[in-house]
Amino acid sequence: MRAFAAALCLLMPVVAAAGDRVPVEAFAQRGGYSLPTLSPDGKYLAVAVEQGEDHAVVVFLVSDMTHPKSLLRLPASQLANDIRWVGPERLVVELAKSFGSLDRPVALGEIIASDADGKRILPIFNRDWVDGRGGTQRTADDGYATIASVPPKTNGHFYMQTYMWDDEKDTWLYDVDASTGVRHLIGQINLSNMDFLMDADGNVRYAEGVDISNKHVVYRMQGGRWVQLADEDGDNRFNPVAFSQDKQHLYALTSVKAGPYSLVQTNADGTQPQLLAKDDFGSIGEVQWTPQNEPISAAPATGVPTPIVINGTQPLAQVYQALYAKFPNQFVRFSSFSEDGTVLIFEVGSDRDPGTYYLYDMRAKKIVSLFSASTSIDPEKMGKRVPMHFTASDGMSLEAILTVPKGADMNNLPMVLLPHGGPIGVQDDWFFDTDAQFLASRGYLVLQVNYRGSGSRGPGFSDAGYGQWGTRIQQDLIDGVKWAEAQHFADPKRVCVFGASFGGYSAMMTVVRAPGMFKCAIGEAGIYDLAMMYDKGDIKDTKYGKNYLKQAIGNDPSDLAANSPDKLADKIDVPVLLIHGEADERAPFAQAKAMRAALETAHKPYEWLTKPKEGHGFYKEENLVDMYNHVQAFLEKNIGPGVQAN
């Protein structure tokens, strides 16, 4: 505990040592800071900290950031998913767990509360809390909870959404006293996994989510009962986001004819929308808010994010514009405010910088650098990420993101296609990408394609990926490679594909669908047998998951076989590297073993790297280093070494 606390005093970033090549360890290091949250009076700063396999929530005095005031050590493999202050001396923490490097932290549905000094720790909704002192406490809850929000004026309470394991038909909302754990029911809807939206007085006004059949639904509270909002012809979407503090305006994201989402302001009942920000290609995805829930800028979620100022006369909008000018070629996000709005935490990040946090005291007009999200990455040694558009073979305009090795000319480079996971609703963007930057640091041009099914372009574009796992999605990826070669960005004789999760599936399927295009394929934590998804893995465990599978891949045995790489191994004409965690629950180890058996039966060359006790992607730093070293060696053997920086 003392050693961990002492390490936290070193807040300023420590980057990799100078040298010709960034060490592999820089991309595998898991240490970092996140979720910086100011107390209502601006006196304290709570931060989630990860150092290797150790996780904690640390509280600092803003006036003395050199020594932690308290350290809330979290149980093994658990980390903070959300931190909210409910008063000047008390905060609540929502817990999550990382099951592998490819999983975003998965919320555990558990919440604890603590004083700023680390005392009076109370499980609010928790099945088995073991505190850092070895004590165990337990609540009677058998379900899942999230922090919905905190009142605009903190009063020691917060709002909590819950779902029960034995009930897939209801969502509840409670007002919870964070000092006693006493909760009062203030909202309920007879649908599971919904998100509630409240006004400034804590009145429940909207509920939004995805129903059991995977259809987006929105309900409005009207006359004491829930009324579903109808989508016109099923093509229009209305996602309520926030109420203004005066309760007169509602801010929402809307999609017309299944196109990209725009930001609008409406009356409290959702009528008379006024457009605030839109983009013709991508959805609005980056909105900056005042403490009073007023939007001041927004940016598209595609391309290089360029802020659209919504209200230039608003004082905080002017502050935002000044900060944006102070940090050129980077993106500024507001992270946390004191309750009176005079102290601000903001984050600055880019395609080459994972993120650096700053504190701005607006009364003193003073900016103080706090810490970096990553302690190992030197932005000056990273490659530039270049979003571009190309036209697919059927005429659809798609986004590609190219990561160019530092100092290299984008001409006739050895290239790695890096398909993202998901596939539905997930996307690659301009911001820092660890795998892409690792490959670029080894001298390879990296191509990422936001194929049909990806997010950030509206529901129509995302929905177009259903039923297209092995067909149109793969063709979009192949079209991206053809485009990069036609533009002379890539050397057609030196192209490999490397993907993780659904990207691992795509690594095998693109090779099958485009014989002769690739020289090698790397699948990490991939799905290789579609029919197996109905029998193994965690997606099948809920009704929602089963319905998703039917919609995403279908259930016709012949179609599943025709789009499963392990049934098509005889068509794979390149060396393969399979990487898998033996404890993977999302893409079970049986998937990798099925692919290996198919390659052996077809007498195809392959290499094999697995690790025990690893989940969906390797999590331990030493295993990540081993994986990256294997990937580098495999690429050098099959498409030659990457280019050297000029």
PDB file of N, CA and C in Angstrom, residues 36 71 106 116 148 158 163 238 323 365 380 397 430 449 493 498 526 553 564 568:
ATOM      1  N   PRO A  36     -10.622  11.804 -13.992  1.00  0.00           N
ATOM      2  CA  PRO A  36     -10.409  12.853 -12.992  1.00  0.00           C
ATOM      3  C   PRO A  36     -11.707  13.602 -12.713  1.00  0.00           C
ATOM      4  N   LEU A  71      -6.265   6.690  -0.491  1.00  0.00           N
ATOM      5  CA  LEU A  71      -6.138   5.701  -1.548  1.00  0.00           C
ATOM      6  C   LEU A  71      -7.133   4.582  -1.276  1.00  0.00           C
ATOM      7  N   VAL A 106     -15.588  -3.883 -18.407  1.00  0.00           N
ATOM      8  CA  VAL A 106     -16.966  -4.343 -18.354  1.00  0.00           C
ATOM      9  C   VAL A 106     -17.543  -4.008 -16.988  1.00  0.00           C
ATOM     10  N   ALA A 116     -13.886  11.251   1.453  1.00  0.00           N
ATOM     11  CA  ALA A 116     -12.692  11.732   0.767  1.00  0.00           C
ATOM     12  C   ALA A 116     -11.416  11.239   1.432  1.00  0.00           C
ATOM     13  N   ALA A 148     -26.701   6.612 -12.469  1.00  0.00           N
ATOM     14  CA  ALA A 148     -27.419   7.313 -13.531  1.00  0.00           C
ATOM     15  C   ALA A 148     -26.983   8.768 -13.602  1.00  0.00           C
ATOM     16  N   PHE A 158     -27.462  10.256  -4.851  1.00  0.00           N
ATOM     17  CA  PHE A 158     -27.260  10.076  -6.286  1.00  0.00           C
ATOM     18  C   PHE A 158     -28.383   9.203  -6.820  1.00  0.00           C
ATOM     19  N   TYR A 163     -31.022  -3.428 -12.490  1.00  0.00           N
ATOM     20  CA  TYR A 163     -31.679  -4.539 -13.189  1.00  0.00           C
ATOM     21  C   TYR A 163     -31.404  -5.786 -12.357  1.00  0.00           C
ATOM     22  N   PHE A 238     -34.703   9.415 -32.311  1.00  0.00           N
ATOM     23  CA  PHE A 238     -34.690  10.528 -31.364  1.00  0.00           C
ATOM     24  C   PHE A 238     -34.077  10.020 -30.072  1.00  0.00           C
ATOM     25  N   LEU A 323      -8.837  27.646 -25.308  1.00  0.00           N
ATOM     26  CA  LEU A 323      -8.061  26.441 -25.040  1.00  0.00           C
ATOM     27  C   LEU A 323      -7.740  25.695 -26.325  1.00  0.00           C
ATOM     28  N   LYS A 365      -7.049  32.484 -13.539  1.00  0.00           N
ATOM     29  CA  LYS A 365      -6.619  32.379 -14.937  1.00  0.00           C
ATOM     30  C   LYS A 365      -5.289  31.610 -15.024  1.00  0.00           C
ATOM     31  N   GLU A 380       5.823  12.583 -29.784  1.00  0.00           N
ATOM     32  CA  GLU A 380       6.711  13.019 -30.860  1.00  0.00           C
ATOM     33  C   GLU A 380       7.235  11.850 -31.687  1.00  0.00           C
ATOM     34  N   SER A 397     -19.683   5.608 -50.256  1.00  0.00           N
ATOM     35  CA  SER A 397     -18.532   6.343 -49.747  1.00  0.00           C
ATOM     36  C   SER A 397     -18.198   5.843 -48.345  1.00  0.00           C
ATOM     37  N   TRP A 430      -9.974   9.039 -35.370  1.00  0.00           N
ATOM     38  CA  TRP A 430      -8.693   9.728 -35.523  1.00  0.00           C
ATOM     39  C   TRP A 430      -7.813   9.632 -34.290  1.00  0.00           C
ATOM     40  N   VAL A 449     -10.511   0.584 -41.953  1.00  0.00           N
ATOM     41  CA  VAL A 449     -11.689   0.914 -42.760  1.00  0.00           C
ATOM     42  C   VAL A 449     -12.930   0.865 -41.883  1.00  0.00           C
ATOM     43  N   LYS A 493       2.762  -5.864 -53.182  1.00  0.00           N
ATOM     44  CA  LYS A 493       3.494  -7.097 -52.921  1.00  0.00           C
ATOM     45  C   LYS A 493       3.794  -7.285 -51.440  1.00  0.00           C
ATOM     46  N   PHE A 498      -4.148  -7.978 -40.056  1.00  0.00           N
ATOM     47  CA  PHE A 498      -4.054  -8.314 -38.627  1.00  0.00           C
ATOM     48  C   PHE A 498      -5.283  -7.739 -37.934  1.00  0.00           C
ATOM     49  N   GLY A 526     -10.015 -14.325 -32.258  1.00  0.00           N
ATOM     50  CA  GLY A 526     -11.008 -14.273 -33.323  1.00  0.00           C
ATOM     51  C   GLY A 526     -12.146 -15.267 -33.178  1.00  0.00           C
ATOM     52  N   ILE A 553     -25.810 -12.757 -37.596  1.00  0.00           N
ATOM     53  CA  ILE A 553     -25.209 -13.800 -38.433  1.00  0.00           C
ATOM     54  C   ILE A 553     -26.221 -14.791 -38.992  1.00  0.00           C
ATOM     55  N   SER A 564     -17.837 -19.171 -42.376  1.00  0.00           N
ATOM     56  CA  SER A 564     -16.973 -19.512 -41.243  1.00  0.00           C
ATOM     57  C   SER A 564     -15.578 -19.866 -41.744  1.00  0.00           C
ATOM     58  N   LEU A 568     -13.486 -22.967 -44.374  1.00  0.00           N
ATOM     59  CA  LEU A 568     -12.940 -22.497 -45.643  1.00  0.00           C
ATOM     60  C   LEU A 568     -11.415 -22.492 -45.633  1.00  0.00           C
TER      61      LEU A 568
END
